[in-house]
Amino acid sequence: MNSMPGEKPLVVIFTGANERAVGAFCRSLQRDRIDFLLITRNAQDVLYRTRLRHHLFAQRTLDTLDENEFKRLLLDIKARYPQRALTIAPSAESINRLLLNMQQWLCREGVQNITVSPDIYQLFSDKEKLLAAATTVGLEIPAVIEQLSESQLPFVLKPRIENNMHGQRLYPLLVRNAAGYAEHARSYDATRYLIQRYIDGQSFYYLYFRNDAGVVALYQRNIAQQAAGKSMVAAELVSCPDADTDLRLRALLDQHAYCGFIMFEVMESAGQHYIIEANARMWGPMQLALENGFRASWLVQGQDTAPQMAPPLRFLGLWPRDKYLWLGGFAGQTHGEMRFFAGARRWLWKACCWLPRYDVWFSTDSLRLFFFEFLRSGKRR
């Protein structure tokens, strides 16, 4: 669904997860003068500690995801802004899946949601389905281990589904040694997890926006990652790591007529490039892409309008903002459990000397949050 002529777009963003990406997305909308509203999860939402709180429309009354509450909130926005074309931003996995289940209702109400079908969204978002689809275009995937065995260490238990029966997100589990094997073997469930060979190498993100009129791409090298395969806390913009992988990923997007933002993680090891996962939504370090050409406003333009890259931002108008840092994300971590890629420690020392240039929250609109996260993480150590 595209906006009708004369309708000014209004982007609705449900928060409570993926806040760094939400913050960067909002800043990009502001640069393109696109109006937006925030609906927060609860009073602990970190965006209350930024100037983005001035865009608050409402706070959810339930901490759990409830379809009726989401409908009520969207109807409240429609009643307040009857002449605006509403578009929901794809902020977080759990929220996206709830909204996809509401697709028919959203269409009836004239609210634009994710621009692909639930089947296509799940094909890219569900790890097992993505790996199966990747092989059809010749992409390399980590070897699958058929039987749980200590002799196969190290390996990764990768979720077949996104959430367990209680709605909790399932994360990949890295099993490195005999102690880890003993811990996970007791509770291993083959219906929830598949077993893959652990790939040790360099992590890259291949970043795309695609619609019916074209596709644009950027690429980032990841520098440091939180423990247990969670958020990337440092990254930098690079040229395309592997042209063949890029062509095959574009072919995969074309094959399924994918529309929207998407990130693929690819690991390079011994000259081979393996696809690990995809995020068919906002991704944590999205600031790097949105400051170097990607535009959040593509979300509200017609599907037949080719995406045009914006000029890269420069710090103080001089230096490129070609690196990403989330200092609050690794200051409270146990460094022995974090994953540091090649050259990370030297890179981090240099980046920390340029905090205002690279850190996602070291900005005039979010300094309060920057110091809150940093001081809080220091107390936890």
Coordinates of C-alpha atoms in Angstrom, one line a residue:
M1 CA 0.0 0.0 0.0
N2 CA 1.3 3.4 -0.9
S3 CA 0.2 6.8 0.4
M4 CA -2.6 8.5 -1.6
P5 CA -1.7 11.9 -3.2
G6 CA -1.9 14.6 -0.6
E7 CA -1.6 12.3 2.3
K8 CA 1.4 13.2 4.4
P9 CA 3.1 10.0 5.8
L10 CA 3.4 9.4 9.5
V11 CA 5.7 6.6 10.7
V12 CA 4.7 4.6 13.8
I13 CA 7.5 2.9 15.8
F14 CA 6.9 0.4 18.6
T15 CA 9.9 0.5 20.9
G16 CA 11.1 -1.6 23.8
A17 CA 13.7 -3.6 21.9
N18 CA 16.5 -2.8 19.4
E19 CA 16.6 0.8 20.8
R20 CA 19.9 1.8 19.1
A21 CA 18.4 1.0 15.7
V22 CA 15.2 2.8 16.6
G23 CA 17.2 5.9 17.6
A24 CA 19.2 5.9 14.4
F25 CA 16.1 5.3 12.3
C26 CA 14.3 8.3 14.0
R27 CA 17.3 10.6 13.3
S28 CA 17.2 9.6 9.7
L29 CA 13.5 10.3 9.5
Q30 CA 14.2 13.7 11.0
R31 CA 16.9 14.5 8.4
D32 CA 14.3 13.8 5.6
R33 CA 11.6 15.7 7.5
I34 CA 9.3 12.7 7.9
D35 CA 7.0 12.8 11.0
F36 CA 7.0 9.8 13.4
L37 CA 5.4 8.7 16.6
L38 CA 6.8 6.4 19.3
I39 CA 4.8 3.9 21.3
T40 CA 7.0 2.7 24.2
R41 CA 6.9 -0.7 25.9
N42 CA 7.1 0.5 29.5
A43 CA 8.5 3.3 31.8
Q44 CA 12.0 1.7 31.6
D45 CA 12.3 2.3 27.9
V46 CA 15.8 3.8 27.4
L47 CA 14.4 6.3 24.8
Y48 CA 12.9 8.3 27.6
R49 CA 16.4 9.4 28.4
T50 CA 16.7 11.0 24.9
R51 CA 15.1 13.9 23.2
L52 CA 13.1 11.4 21.1
R53 CA 10.8 11.2 24.1
H54 CA 9.1 14.3 22.7
H55 CA 7.7 12.1 19.9
L56 CA 6.0 9.8 22.4
F57 CA 2.4 9.1 21.5
A58 CA 1.6 6.5 24.1
Q59 CA 3.0 3.8 26.4
R60 CA 1.7 0.2 26.2
T61 CA -0.3 -0.9 29.3
L62 CA 0.8 -4.5 28.9
D63 CA 4.4 -5.7 28.9
T64 CA 3.5 -8.7 26.8
L65 CA 2.5 -8.5 23.2
D66 CA -1.2 -8.2 22.9
E67 CA -2.9 -8.0 19.5
N68 CA -6.0 -6.1 20.9
E69 CA -3.8 -3.5 22.6
F70 CA -1.9 -2.9 19.3
K71 CA -5.2 -2.5 17.5
R72 CA -6.4 0.0 20.1
L73 CA -3.2 2.1 19.9
L74 CA -3.3 2.2 16.1
L75 CA -6.9 3.2 16.1
D76 CA -6.1 6.0 18.6
I77 CA -3.5 7.3 16.2
K78 CA -5.9 7.2 13.3
A79 CA -8.5 9.1 15.3
R80 CA -5.9 11.7 16.3
Y81 CA -4.4 12.0 12.7
P82 CA -7.3 11.1 10.4
Q83 CA -5.6 12.6 7.3
R84 CA -2.3 11.0 7.7
A85 CA -1.0 7.8 5.9
L86 CA 0.3 5.5 8.7
T87 CA 3.3 3.3 8.1
I88 CA 4.6 0.9 10.8
A89 CA 8.4 0.6 11.0
P90 CA 9.9 -2.9 11.3
S91 CA 11.5 -2.3 14.7
A92 CA 11.8 -5.7 16.4
E93 CA 11.3 -9.4 15.5
S94 CA 8.6 -10.2 18.1
I95 CA 6.6 -7.1 17.2
N96 CA 7.0 -7.8 13.5
R97 CA 5.6 -11.3 13.9
L98 CA 2.6 -10.0 15.8
L99 CA 1.9 -7.4 13.2
L100 CA 2.2 -10.0 10.4
N101 CA -0.6 -11.9 12.1
M102 CA -2.7 -8.7 11.9
Q103 CA -2.0 -8.2 8.2
Q104 CA -5.6 -8.4 7.1
W105 CA -6.8 -6.1 9.8
L106 CA -4.1 -3.5 9.0
C107 CA -5.0 -3.6 5.3
R108 CA -8.6 -3.0 6.1
E109 CA -7.6 0.0 8.3
G110 CA -5.3 1.4 5.6
V111 CA -2.2 1.0 7.7
Q112 CA 1.0 0.0 5.9
N113 CA 3.0 -2.7 7.5
I114 CA 5.9 -4.9 6.4
T115 CA 5.8 -5.0 2.6
V116 CA 6.3 -8.7 2.2
S117 CA 4.0 -11.7 3.0
P118 CA 4.3 -13.6 6.2
D119 CA 5.8 -16.5 4.3
I120 CA 8.5 -14.4 2.7
Y121 CA 9.3 -12.7 6.0
Q122 CA 9.7 -16.0 7.8
L123 CA 11.8 -17.4 4.9
F124 CA 14.4 -14.8 5.6
S125 CA 14.0 -14.5 9.3
D126 CA 13.8 -18.1 10.4
K127 CA 17.3 -19.4 10.4
E128 CA 16.6 -22.9 9.1
K129 CA 14.4 -21.7 6.3
L130 CA 17.0 -19.1 5.2
L131 CA 19.8 -21.6 5.1
A132 CA 17.7 -23.9 2.9
A133 CA 16.8 -21.0 0.6
A134 CA 20.5 -19.9 0.4
T135 CA 21.6 -23.2 -1.1
T136 CA 19.2 -22.7 -4.0
V137 CA 21.3 -19.7 -5.3
G138 CA 24.7 -21.4 -4.5
L139 CA 25.5 -19.6 -1.2
E140 CA 27.8 -21.5 1.2
I141 CA 26.3 -22.5 4.6
P142 CA 28.0 -24.0 7.7
A143 CA 28.1 -27.8 7.6
V144 CA 25.1 -29.4 9.5
I145 CA 26.0 -32.0 12.1
E146 CA 23.4 -34.7 12.2
Q147 CA 24.0 -36.1 15.7
L148 CA 24.8 -34.3 18.9
S149 CA 28.3 -35.6 19.8
E150 CA 31.2 -34.3 22.0
S151 CA 33.6 -35.4 19.2
Q152 CA 32.1 -32.6 17.0
L153 CA 33.2 -29.7 19.3
P154 CA 33.1 -26.8 18.8
F155 CA 29.6 -26.4 17.3
V156 CA 26.6 -24.1 17.3
L157 CA 23.1 -25.0 18.4
K158 CA 21.1 -22.8 16.0
P159 CA 17.3 -22.2 16.7
R160 CA 14.9 -23.7 14.2
I161 CA 12.3 -21.3 15.4
E162 CA 12.5 -17.7 16.8
N163 CA 10.6 -18.1 20.0
N164 CA 9.9 -20.9 22.5
M165 CA 6.4 -21.8 23.7
H166 CA 6.5 -19.0 26.3
G167 CA 7.3 -16.4 23.6
Q168 CA 10.9 -16.0 24.7
R169 CA 13.5 -15.4 22.0
L170 CA 15.8 -18.3 21.3
Y171 CA 19.5 -17.4 20.6
P172 CA 22.2 -19.5 19.0
L173 CA 24.3 -21.4 21.6
L174 CA 28.0 -21.8 21.1
V175 CA 29.3 -25.0 22.6
R176 CA 33.1 -24.8 22.7
N177 CA 34.3 -27.4 25.2
A178 CA 33.4 -30.5 27.2
A179 CA 31.9 -28.4 30.1
G180 CA 29.6 -26.6 27.7
Y181 CA 28.7 -29.9 26.0
A182 CA 27.7 -31.4 29.3
E183 CA 25.6 -28.4 30.2
H184 CA 23.6 -28.3 26.9
A185 CA 23.4 -32.0 26.1
R186 CA 21.1 -32.5 29.1
S187 CA 18.5 -30.1 27.7
Y188 CA 19.1 -30.5 23.9
D189 CA 15.9 -30.6 21.9
A190 CA 16.3 -31.5 18.2
T191 CA 12.9 -29.9 17.4
R192 CA 14.1 -26.5 18.6
Y193 CA 17.8 -26.5 17.5
L194 CA 19.8 -27.8 14.6
I195 CA 23.6 -28.4 15.0
Q196 CA 26.1 -26.5 12.8
R197 CA 29.8 -26.5 12.5
Y198 CA 31.2 -23.4 14.3
I199 CA 32.8 -21.0 11.8
D200 CA 35.7 -19.0 13.2
G201 CA 36.7 -16.1 11.1
Q202 CA 35.7 -12.5 10.2
S203 CA 32.1 -11.4 10.4
F204 CA 30.6 -9.1 7.8
Y205 CA 27.1 -7.6 7.4
Y206 CA 25.8 -7.2 3.8
L207 CA 23.1 -4.5 4.1
Y208 CA 20.4 -4.0 1.5
F209 CA 17.3 -2.0 0.7
R210 CA 15.3 -3.4 -2.2
N211 CA 12.0 -2.6 -3.8
D212 CA 10.4 -3.2 -7.2
A213 CA 12.5 -0.4 -8.8
G214 CA 15.9 -1.3 -7.6
V215 CA 18.3 -2.3 -4.8
V216 CA 21.1 -0.5 -3.0
A217 CA 23.8 -2.0 -0.7
L218 CA 26.4 -1.2 1.9
Y219 CA 28.9 -3.5 3.7
Q220 CA 30.3 -3.5 7.2
R221 CA 33.1 -5.4 9.0
N222 CA 32.2 -6.3 12.5
I223 CA 34.8 -5.5 15.2
A224 CA 33.4 -6.7 18.5
Q225 CA 30.3 -8.6 19.6
Q226 CA 28.6 -9.1 23.0
A227 CA 28.8 -12.6 24.6
A228 CA 26.5 -15.4 23.4
G229 CA 26.3 -14.0 19.9
K230 CA 24.2 -11.0 20.8
S231 CA 24.7 -7.3 19.7
M232 CA 27.6 -6.0 17.7
V233 CA 29.1 -3.1 19.6
A234 CA 31.7 -2.0 17.1
A235 CA 31.9 -2.1 13.3
E236 CA 33.2 -0.1 10.3
L237 CA 32.1 0.5 6.7
V238 CA 34.0 -1.4 4.1
S239 CA 33.9 -2.1 0.4
C240 CA 32.2 -5.3 -0.8
P241 CA 34.0 -8.2 0.9
D242 CA 33.1 -10.8 -1.8
A243 CA 31.5 -9.9 -5.1
D244 CA 30.2 -13.5 -5.7
T245 CA 28.4 -13.6 -2.3
D246 CA 26.9 -10.2 -3.1
L247 CA 25.6 -11.3 -6.4
R248 CA 24.0 -14.4 -4.9
L249 CA 22.4 -12.5 -2.1
R250 CA 20.9 -10.1 -4.6
A251 CA 19.6 -13.1 -6.6
L252 CA 18.0 -14.5 -3.5
L253 CA 16.2 -11.2 -2.8
D254 CA 15.1 -11.0 -6.5
Q255 CA 13.9 -14.6 -6.5
H256 CA 11.5 -13.9 -3.7
A257 CA 10.7 -10.3 -4.7
Y258 CA 11.8 -9.1 -1.3
C259 CA 10.9 -5.5 -0.5
G260 CA 12.4 -3.5 2.4
F261 CA 15.5 -3.3 4.6
I262 CA 17.5 -6.5 5.3
M263 CA 20.8 -7.5 6.8
F264 CA 22.7 -10.7 6.1
E265 CA 25.6 -11.8 8.3
V266 CA 28.3 -13.6 6.4
M267 CA 31.4 -15.2 8.0
E268 CA 34.7 -15.3 6.0
S269 CA 37.0 -18.2 7.0
A270 CA 39.9 -19.6 5.0
G271 CA 38.8 -17.8 1.9
Q272 CA 35.2 -19.2 2.0
H273 CA 32.1 -17.0 2.7
Y274 CA 29.3 -18.6 4.8
I275 CA 25.9 -17.1 5.3
I276 CA 24.9 -17.2 9.0
E277 CA 21.6 -15.4 9.4
A278 CA 19.4 -12.5 8.2
N279 CA 17.5 -9.7 9.9
A280 CA 14.5 -8.7 7.8
R281 CA 14.0 -5.6 10.0
M282 CA 16.1 -3.0 11.7
W283 CA 19.5 -4.3 13.0
G284 CA 21.5 -3.1 16.0
P285 CA 24.3 -1.1 14.4
M286 CA 21.9 0.4 11.7
Q287 CA 23.3 3.8 12.4
L288 CA 26.4 3.0 10.3
A289 CA 24.2 2.5 7.2
L290 CA 21.9 5.4 7.9
E291 CA 24.8 7.8 8.2
N292 CA 26.4 6.6 5.0
G293 CA 23.6 6.7 2.4
F294 CA 20.7 4.6 3.6
R295 CA 17.5 6.5 4.3
A296 CA 14.7 5.6 6.7
S297 CA 12.3 7.6 4.4
W298 CA 12.5 4.8 1.8
L299 CA 10.0 3.1 4.1
V300 CA 7.3 5.5 3.0
Q301 CA 8.1 6.0 -0.7
G302 CA 6.3 4.0 -3.5
Q303 CA 7.6 0.5 -4.3
D304 CA 8.1 1.7 -7.9
T305 CA 10.4 4.5 -6.9
A306 CA 14.1 3.6 -7.0
P307 CA 15.9 4.2 -3.7
Q308 CA 18.4 7.2 -3.9
M309 CA 21.3 7.2 -1.5
A310 CA 21.8 10.2 0.7
P311 CA 25.2 12.0 0.9
P312 CA 27.3 10.4 3.8
L313 CA 27.3 12.4 7.0
R314 CA 30.5 14.0 8.2
F315 CA 31.4 14.9 11.8
L316 CA 31.7 18.7 12.1
G317 CA 31.4 18.7 8.3
L318 CA 34.9 17.3 7.9
W319 CA 35.4 13.7 8.9
P320 CA 33.4 10.7 7.7
R321 CA 31.3 8.8 10.2
D322 CA 32.4 5.5 8.8
K323 CA 32.6 3.6 12.0
Y324 CA 30.1 2.5 14.7
L325 CA 30.6 2.2 18.4
W326 CA 28.2 1.4 21.3
L327 CA 30.4 1.9 24.3
G328 CA 27.6 1.2 26.8
G329 CA 27.2 -2.2 25.1
F330 CA 30.6 -3.6 26.0
A331 CA 31.7 -1.7 29.1
G332 CA 29.6 -4.0 31.3
Q333 CA 30.5 -7.2 29.6
T334 CA 33.0 -9.8 30.7
H335 CA 35.7 -9.3 28.1
G336 CA 36.7 -13.0 28.1
E337 CA 33.2 -13.9 26.9
M338 CA 32.9 -11.2 24.2
R339 CA 34.0 -11.9 20.7
F340 CA 36.7 -9.7 19.3
F341 CA 37.6 -9.9 15.6
A342 CA 41.0 -9.2 14.0
G343 CA 42.6 -6.0 15.1
A344 CA 39.7 -5.2 17.5
R345 CA 41.6 -3.9 20.5
R346 CA 43.7 -1.4 18.6
W347 CA 40.6 -0.3 16.7
L348 CA 38.6 0.2 19.9
W349 CA 41.3 2.4 21.4
K350 CA 41.3 4.7 18.4
A351 CA 37.5 4.8 18.1
C352 CA 37.1 5.7 21.8
C353 CA 39.3 8.8 21.1
W354 CA 36.5 9.9 18.7
L355 CA 33.4 9.1 20.8
P356 CA 31.3 12.1 19.5
R357 CA 32.1 11.0 16.0
Y358 CA 31.2 7.3 16.3
D359 CA 29.2 6.4 19.4
V360 CA 25.5 5.8 18.8
W361 CA 24.4 7.7 22.0
F362 CA 27.2 10.3 22.3
S363 CA 25.1 12.9 20.6
T364 CA 23.4 16.1 21.7
D365 CA 20.0 14.3 21.6
S366 CA 21.1 11.3 23.8
L367 CA 24.0 12.3 26.0
R368 CA 21.9 11.6 29.1
L369 CA 21.4 8.0 27.9
F370 CA 25.1 7.6 27.0
F371 CA 26.2 8.4 30.6
F372 CA 23.4 6.4 32.1
E373 CA 24.4 3.3 30.3
F374 CA 28.1 3.8 30.9
L375 CA 27.7 4.4 34.6
R376 CA 25.2 1.5 35.0
S377 CA 27.4 -1.0 33.2
G378 CA 30.4 0.1 35.4
K379 CA 28.4 -0.7 38.6
R380 CA 27.7 -4.2 37.3
R381 CA 31.3 -5.1 36.9

